[in-house]
Amino acid sequence: MSSINNLSSYDDLLVSGTQLPSFSQGKLRVTGDKSISHRVLLVGAATPGITQIHHLNHGSAVKVLIPTLQALGVNIEQKDAVTNVYPPSNGLYSRKGLRLNLGASSAAARLLLGLLSGLGINAIVDGDTSLQRQPMEWVIEPLRELGVDIRELGTPGHLPVEIAGGQVYDGKVHLSVGSAQARSAILLAAFGSGRNVEIKHLTLSRDHTIRLLRYIGINIQNTPEGVRICGGRPRPLPEYIVPSDPSAAAYLVAAHVFQRRKDELVLENVGVNPTRIGFFNLLKECGIPIRYENVYEAFGEPVGNIIIGEVPNKLKPFQIKDDYSFHSMIDEIPLAAAIATLCSGQSAIYGAAELLFKETNRLISTRDMLSAFGSHVEIVGDSLLIFGDIPLKHGIIPSFRDHRIAMTAVALACSFPGRSRILEGSCYKTSFPDFTELMRCFGFDVYTQNHQ
Ligand code: S3P
């Protein structure tokens, strides 16, 4: 299959499989949560007073918001692990024709569209050619229904689009997808405009926007079919400590499982929000002992240590059938499929149509990456079937420039003899810039091969 992200150039990764006698470091702290980082930057930019953010994710998908917000008049200073956000005193700049390019980040683009619509900011939101292929009607249609004048400047339903006028009125919208980015865009539009909006959604996908807005005093109620947000003045957000990203932690946990380790692995201060930990629940179903310790609430989010114990020799196959479970591990589906290759029997991931619209068509990229290791994976409609217990081997593995596919391939390649080459694997920097460094801290042999 062809890659859809065609702007950046990426290096390959060389991975040599090793059976580690013991981890050189049993405790690790991974990068800040990507989704929470997007939300805190945007809400900080639209809330009076400085917001000091600790442990912001520095992947390219988040970094792209920094020049974007600066173009809107926000002053952003970055010192070590602290990012200070100073919104302009008279609100974000609104200038006809101002073009904001969000690169390849769909979350940054969709959330920004919602917030700017709510604040009545006139701007053009665009992305690179990969992002221009992603569906934006999930956000454009409900924003129009609420009264925003959004004009498509290219292919209908896609970027670039112009927020040309209109405004958000009180109203009710019905989302056609489970996407958390879509719901968050509408919540941010209601937040920016101070309007009352009822959102009917298909399932409760990651709820960080709800938690953050509630944390600054916005009234959001659960309804039988979704949520209702009521306009109101936010409290300032002087400080936010971003928890570690459970989706990043998942690669280290998976490497532990692929190695069938007998010792414990501890990942510290990870976000353990129930809408994000589906992958860890799935591992428990397969028979792997996982527990959470020292769980506390910080800024409205549950945070704690994740401890993974001895991996049994036989793993039970699994089925992912319901929307809630699927969305609670939507970014970990390639990893879940990789785990299924170790299970005794056939596993299945049903109803995964939203994976067609990720950085790649992830049904195809997951199948093709795993097949390159020698596994047997089939796509049936919008489902993936994985046939376990087939011995895998090293090889030349495509990543399709999709960070989730590349990191899954690295974690897997570490566990069997021989050297694998993960083509254009350095795309991991989209979401987890210190991924290879942490893998090396673990004792794994993962290196970048620079292209001349
Ligand atoms: C995200 C939501 C998810 C996820 C993406 C980030 C977010 O996508 O795949 O990496 O920050 O809201 P959906 O919008 O499909 O839920």
XYZ file of C-alpha atoms and ligand atoms in Angstrom:
468
model
C 0.000 0.000 0.000
C 1.217 3.506 -0.549
C 2.130 5.916 2.195
C -0.186 8.879 2.635
C 2.260 11.136 4.449
C 4.435 12.311 1.617
C 6.034 15.504 2.855
C 8.724 14.553 5.369
C 11.654 12.257 4.738
C 12.339 9.595 7.307
C 15.286 7.351 8.170
C 15.115 3.594 8.595
C 15.546 1.931 11.973
C 17.778 -1.097 12.493
C 16.587 -3.435 15.236
C 18.460 -6.509 16.433
C 16.507 -9.031 18.422
C 17.993 -9.854 21.802
C 16.765 -11.838 24.768
C 17.612 -9.530 27.640
C 18.829 -11.190 30.838
C 17.122 -8.397 32.804
C 16.077 -4.859 32.078
C 18.835 -2.390 32.770
C 16.189 -0.135 34.263
C 12.944 -1.525 35.706
C 11.171 1.844 36.023
C 10.495 4.226 33.180
C 8.700 7.481 32.502
C 7.458 7.980 28.954
C 6.609 11.138 27.024
C 3.726 13.457 27.923
C 0.271 12.537 26.623
C -0.234 13.741 23.035
C -3.999 14.253 23.281
C -3.842 16.104 26.586
C -0.970 18.257 25.264
C -3.092 19.420 22.309
C -5.985 20.305 24.577
C -3.956 22.116 27.223
C -2.155 24.243 24.618
C -5.451 25.250 22.994
C -7.363 25.874 26.208
C -4.359 27.729 27.682
C -4.322 29.985 24.604
C -7.997 30.869 25.094
C -8.049 31.304 28.884
C -6.998 34.526 30.594
C -3.527 34.585 32.193
C -0.411 32.489 31.742
C -0.586 28.695 31.599
C 2.577 26.896 32.631
C 2.615 23.403 31.132
C 4.964 20.704 32.423
C 5.885 17.567 30.460
C 4.217 18.640 27.206
C 4.511 16.075 24.430
C 7.204 17.256 21.976
C 6.245 15.072 19.036
C 5.786 16.776 15.679
C 1.989 16.306 15.904
C 1.901 18.603 18.941
C 4.793 20.925 18.043
C 2.898 22.049 14.954
C 0.449 23.898 17.227
C 3.165 26.199 18.555
C 3.807 28.313 15.408
C 0.077 28.149 14.719
C -0.822 29.678 18.064
C 2.005 32.203 17.710
C 0.486 33.317 14.390
C -2.719 33.937 16.326
C -0.917 36.226 18.765
C -0.117 33.763 21.547
C 3.323 34.080 23.096
C 4.859 30.670 23.818
C 8.154 30.150 25.640
C 9.770 26.766 26.025
C 12.352 26.162 28.728
C 13.498 22.604 29.450
C 10.412 20.645 30.381
C 8.198 23.718 30.885
C 6.128 25.486 28.237
C 4.616 28.860 29.096
C 1.564 30.018 27.150
C 0.628 33.729 27.278
C -2.612 34.506 25.419
C -2.871 37.973 23.839
C -4.699 40.404 26.133
C -7.384 41.245 23.563
C -8.043 37.706 22.402
C -6.615 35.699 19.504
C -5.900 37.623 16.294
C -8.543 37.369 13.618
C -7.323 38.211 10.111
C -9.017 37.329 6.858
C -6.759 35.120 4.786
C -4.528 34.032 7.702
C -3.520 30.490 6.688
C -2.709 28.028 9.470
C -0.976 24.828 8.396
C -1.287 21.946 10.824
C 1.038 19.617 8.901
C -0.083 16.019 9.290
C -1.870 16.396 12.644
C -5.595 15.678 12.389
C -6.162 16.254 16.110
C -4.503 19.690 15.969
C -6.551 20.660 12.891
C -9.945 19.414 14.092
C -9.596 20.819 17.614
C -8.352 24.162 16.300
C -11.261 24.394 13.852
C -13.662 23.980 16.757
C -11.976 26.487 19.025
C -11.542 29.174 16.345
C -15.173 28.738 15.246
C -16.304 29.264 18.823
C -14.128 32.342 19.266
C -15.300 33.812 15.945
C -11.769 33.910 14.503
C -11.471 34.356 10.769
C -8.745 32.048 9.396
C -7.951 29.313 6.904
C -7.096 25.917 8.394
C -4.959 23.693 6.194
C -2.603 20.731 6.428
C -0.109 18.775 4.353
C -1.293 16.519 1.534
C -1.766 13.596 3.946
C -4.052 15.663 6.174
C -5.927 17.053 3.186
C -7.028 13.466 2.509
C -8.560 12.994 5.974
C -12.286 13.557 6.457
C -13.134 16.910 8.013
C -16.907 16.769 7.467
C -17.190 15.083 10.900
C -16.407 18.553 12.255
C -17.488 20.903 9.450
C -21.105 19.665 9.335
C -21.931 19.981 13.055
C -20.188 23.390 13.230
C -22.325 24.577 10.304
C -25.444 23.250 12.014
C -24.544 25.411 15.000
C -24.282 28.529 12.793
C -20.617 28.808 11.728
C -19.924 29.821 8.125
C -17.259 27.340 6.998
C -16.161 27.278 3.387
C -14.324 24.406 1.784
C -11.538 25.794 -0.382
C -10.526 22.439 -1.902
C -12.253 19.069 -2.045
C -15.620 19.164 -0.224
C -15.360 17.738 3.291
C -11.572 18.223 3.403
C -8.942 20.830 4.232
C -8.273 23.603 3.444
C -11.337 25.291 4.913
C -12.014 28.885 5.832
C -13.851 29.990 8.936
C -15.500 32.878 7.160
C -18.059 34.184 9.625
C -21.295 33.261 11.337
C -21.201 32.245 14.953
C -22.009 29.372 17.279
C -25.601 29.439 18.572
C -27.190 27.298 21.271
C -28.081 23.973 19.696
C -27.935 20.217 19.474
C -25.736 18.148 17.175
C -25.567 14.478 16.406
C -22.078 13.111 15.640
C -21.883 10.431 12.967
C -18.618 8.888 14.241
C -17.135 7.835 17.575
C -14.112 10.109 17.008
C -12.954 11.973 20.117
C -11.486 14.682 17.889
C -14.943 15.380 16.455
C -16.600 15.642 19.876
C -13.732 17.748 21.206
C -14.026 20.202 18.303
C -17.678 20.817 19.152
C -16.958 21.106 22.880
C -14.227 23.672 22.158
C -16.605 25.590 19.870
C -19.153 25.751 22.691
C -16.428 26.678 25.170
C -15.069 29.468 22.935
C -18.500 30.943 22.289
C -19.960 30.433 25.755
C -23.012 28.736 24.189
C -25.087 25.774 25.398
C -24.640 22.784 23.130
C -25.930 19.269 23.444
C -23.850 16.601 21.703
C -25.220 13.185 20.860
C -22.347 10.771 20.272
C -22.011 7.114 19.312
C -19.785 6.163 22.225
C -17.662 7.761 24.932
C -14.249 7.875 23.255
C -11.336 9.598 25.067
C -12.827 12.279 27.308
C -9.844 14.577 28.016
C -11.613 17.694 26.691
C -14.578 17.108 28.988
C -12.288 16.615 31.978
C -10.136 19.671 31.217
C -13.096 21.992 30.668
C -14.748 20.743 33.862
C -11.460 21.327 35.664
C -11.577 25.029 34.740
C -15.170 25.312 35.885
C -17.233 24.724 32.732
C -20.472 22.883 33.403
C -20.654 19.700 31.305
C -23.325 17.161 32.122
C -23.669 13.604 30.920
C -26.933 12.924 29.114
C -28.410 9.523 28.166
C -27.051 9.977 24.623
C -23.896 12.050 25.117
C -23.033 15.311 26.875
C -24.404 18.830 27.315
C -22.020 21.769 27.749
C -23.312 24.990 29.260
C -21.602 28.268 28.489
C -19.845 29.997 31.343
C -16.678 31.825 32.278
C -13.663 29.589 32.718
C -11.312 29.807 35.679
C -7.680 30.512 34.688
C -5.429 27.507 34.165
C -2.151 28.668 35.750
C -0.450 25.263 35.711
C -0.878 21.832 34.180
C 1.306 18.735 34.557
C 0.731 16.429 31.592
C 0.710 12.743 32.591
C 2.710 10.211 30.589
C 0.980 8.918 27.506
C -0.590 5.440 27.932
C -0.361 4.996 24.148
C 3.433 5.524 24.330
C 3.717 3.300 27.427
C 1.954 0.567 25.452
C 5.017 -0.010 23.195
C 7.283 -0.688 26.178
C 4.646 -2.921 27.741
C 4.305 -4.797 24.457
C 8.099 -5.233 24.195
C 7.960 -6.785 27.708
C 5.204 -9.151 26.531
C 6.896 -10.053 23.233
C 10.015 -10.972 25.243
C 7.818 -13.053 27.598
C 9.584 -11.470 30.543
C 9.464 -12.945 33.999
C 10.437 -9.779 35.879
C 8.252 -6.724 36.568
C 8.128 -3.586 34.484
C 6.991 -0.360 36.143
C 5.857 2.677 34.139
C 5.453 5.722 36.308
C 2.902 8.549 36.309
C 0.960 7.327 33.315
C -2.533 8.562 32.473
C -4.891 5.737 33.436
C -8.104 7.371 32.246
C -10.576 4.500 31.605
C -11.229 5.798 28.061
C -7.544 5.167 27.231
C -6.534 1.883 28.867
C -8.314 -0.624 26.648
C -5.002 -2.151 25.540
C -3.997 -2.939 29.128
C -7.450 -4.444 29.788
C -6.981 -6.586 26.703
C -3.608 -7.854 27.956
C -5.302 -8.869 31.214
C -7.845 -10.843 29.153
C -4.953 -12.621 27.449
C -3.689 -13.707 30.900
C -0.980 -11.102 31.623
C -0.936 -9.717 35.176
C -1.281 -5.929 35.136
C -1.995 -3.694 38.087
C -2.158 0.021 38.828
C -0.531 1.534 41.914
C -0.362 4.978 43.533
C -3.300 6.219 41.464
C -4.214 9.843 42.171
C -6.195 12.537 40.413
C -4.333 15.466 38.841
C -6.065 18.248 36.897
C -9.160 16.059 36.529
C -7.279 13.037 35.117
C -6.438 9.771 36.926
C -2.673 9.134 36.908
C -0.702 6.216 38.337
C 1.970 3.566 37.934
C 1.323 0.626 35.642
C 3.005 -2.606 36.700
C 3.267 -5.541 34.341
C 4.193 -8.862 35.877
C 5.378 -12.221 34.611
C 4.167 -13.012 31.104
C 2.739 -16.573 30.909
C 3.965 -18.883 28.144
C 0.490 -19.344 26.692
C -1.682 -16.306 25.907
C -5.435 -16.491 25.330
C -6.800 -15.123 22.033
C -9.240 -12.206 22.217
C -12.090 -10.492 20.427
C -12.708 -6.747 20.385
C -16.379 -6.283 19.597
C -17.837 -3.174 21.194
C -17.294 0.464 20.272
C -16.229 1.547 23.753
C -13.396 -1.020 23.968
C -12.326 -0.262 20.403
C -12.074 3.487 21.045
C -10.314 2.944 24.380
C -7.394 1.421 22.420
C -7.892 2.981 18.989
C -4.206 3.907 18.624
C -3.075 0.540 20.021
C -4.896 -1.629 17.459
C -1.662 -2.392 15.512
C -0.061 -3.446 18.831
C -3.114 -5.506 19.821
C -2.894 -7.281 16.460
C 0.820 -7.932 17.091
C -0.008 -9.416 20.526
C -2.582 -11.642 18.802
C 0.209 -13.229 16.742
C 1.510 -14.721 20.039
C -1.877 -15.995 21.233
C -2.997 -19.627 20.942
C -5.695 -19.460 18.266
C -7.509 -16.823 16.260
C -8.179 -13.301 17.555
C -10.485 -10.728 15.983
C -10.946 -6.964 15.983
C -14.440 -6.164 14.710
C -16.004 -2.886 13.555
C -12.727 -1.035 12.985
C -13.891 1.204 10.099
C -12.545 4.393 11.725
C -9.023 2.977 11.244
C -9.353 3.671 7.539
C -8.902 7.363 8.333
C -5.755 7.355 10.459
C -2.295 8.416 9.190
C -2.628 5.346 6.949
C -5.479 2.964 6.346
C -4.463 1.061 9.477
C -6.302 -2.130 8.615
C -4.047 -2.482 5.588
C -0.854 -1.099 7.135
C -1.240 -3.329 10.211
C -1.824 -6.407 8.079
C 1.077 -5.644 5.750
C 3.530 -4.834 8.557
C 2.677 -8.077 10.416
C 2.738 -10.116 7.205
C 6.296 -8.887 6.566
C 7.247 -10.665 9.833
C 5.599 -13.866 8.528
C 2.244 -13.672 10.336
C -1.179 -14.462 8.913
C -3.657 -11.563 9.138
C -6.841 -11.123 7.108
C -9.086 -8.128 6.560
C -12.748 -9.061 6.332
C -14.952 -6.019 5.732
C -14.013 -3.595 8.500
C -12.523 -6.287 10.749
C -9.093 -7.815 11.272
C -8.591 -11.531 11.878
C -5.216 -12.579 13.288
C -4.095 -16.206 13.364
C -1.841 -16.774 16.358
C 1.013 -19.131 17.179
C 2.749 -18.874 13.796
C 6.517 -18.355 14.331
C 7.620 -14.880 13.190
C 11.010 -13.895 11.805
C 13.089 -10.789 11.238
C 12.872 -8.982 7.898
C 12.504 -5.743 5.984
C 9.386 -4.226 7.417
C 7.361 -1.336 5.979
C 6.138 1.395 8.329
C 4.256 3.394 5.661
C 5.507 6.486 7.563
C 2.868 5.765 10.203
C 4.332 6.199 13.706
C 2.030 3.594 15.301
C 3.013 0.985 12.705
C 6.739 1.794 13.039
C 6.780 1.533 16.857
C 4.790 -1.713 16.825
C 7.295 -3.165 14.350
C 10.266 -2.119 16.526
C 8.763 -3.633 19.701
C 8.095 -6.880 17.874
C 11.465 -7.013 16.066
C 13.298 -6.779 19.413
C 11.957 -10.180 20.442
C 13.370 -12.628 17.898
C 16.850 -13.359 16.546
C 18.285 -11.511 13.581
C 18.281 -7.946 12.394
C 15.189 -6.199 11.055
C 15.072 -2.979 9.092
C 12.004 -0.848 9.764
C 11.618 1.267 6.654
C 11.234 4.993 7.419
C 10.783 4.008 11.053
C 11.982 7.387 12.349
C 8.395 8.625 11.867
C 7.998 7.576 15.548
C 8.911 11.231 16.246
C 5.320 12.186 15.374
C 4.177 11.224 18.868
C 7.048 9.725 20.917
C 10.316 11.569 20.208
C 12.415 9.689 22.791
C 11.085 6.234 21.840
C 14.375 4.745 20.570
C 16.308 6.283 23.467
C 13.986 4.604 25.968
C 14.173 1.304 24.103
C 17.967 1.510 24.388
C 17.659 2.304 28.125
C 15.759 -0.942 28.309
C 18.730 -2.688 26.724
C 17.265 -3.062 23.231
C 19.386 -2.668 20.142
C 17.522 -0.011 18.114
C 19.422 2.447 15.903
C 18.618 4.959 13.234
C 20.313 4.563 9.868
C 20.662 8.013 8.385
C 19.857 8.276 4.710
C 22.531 10.194 2.850
C -7.232 11.717 19.394
C -8.276 10.869 19.198
C -8.153 9.592 18.481
C -6.707 9.140 18.312
C -5.772 10.256 17.954
C -5.859 11.400 18.948
C -7.474 12.960 20.115
O -8.739 9.730 17.226
O -6.641 8.137 17.331
O -4.434 9.792 17.935
O -6.503 13.618 20.541
O -8.660 13.304 20.289
P -10.320 9.748 17.045
O -10.691 11.140 16.805
O -10.540 8.835 15.890
O -10.972 9.244 18.292
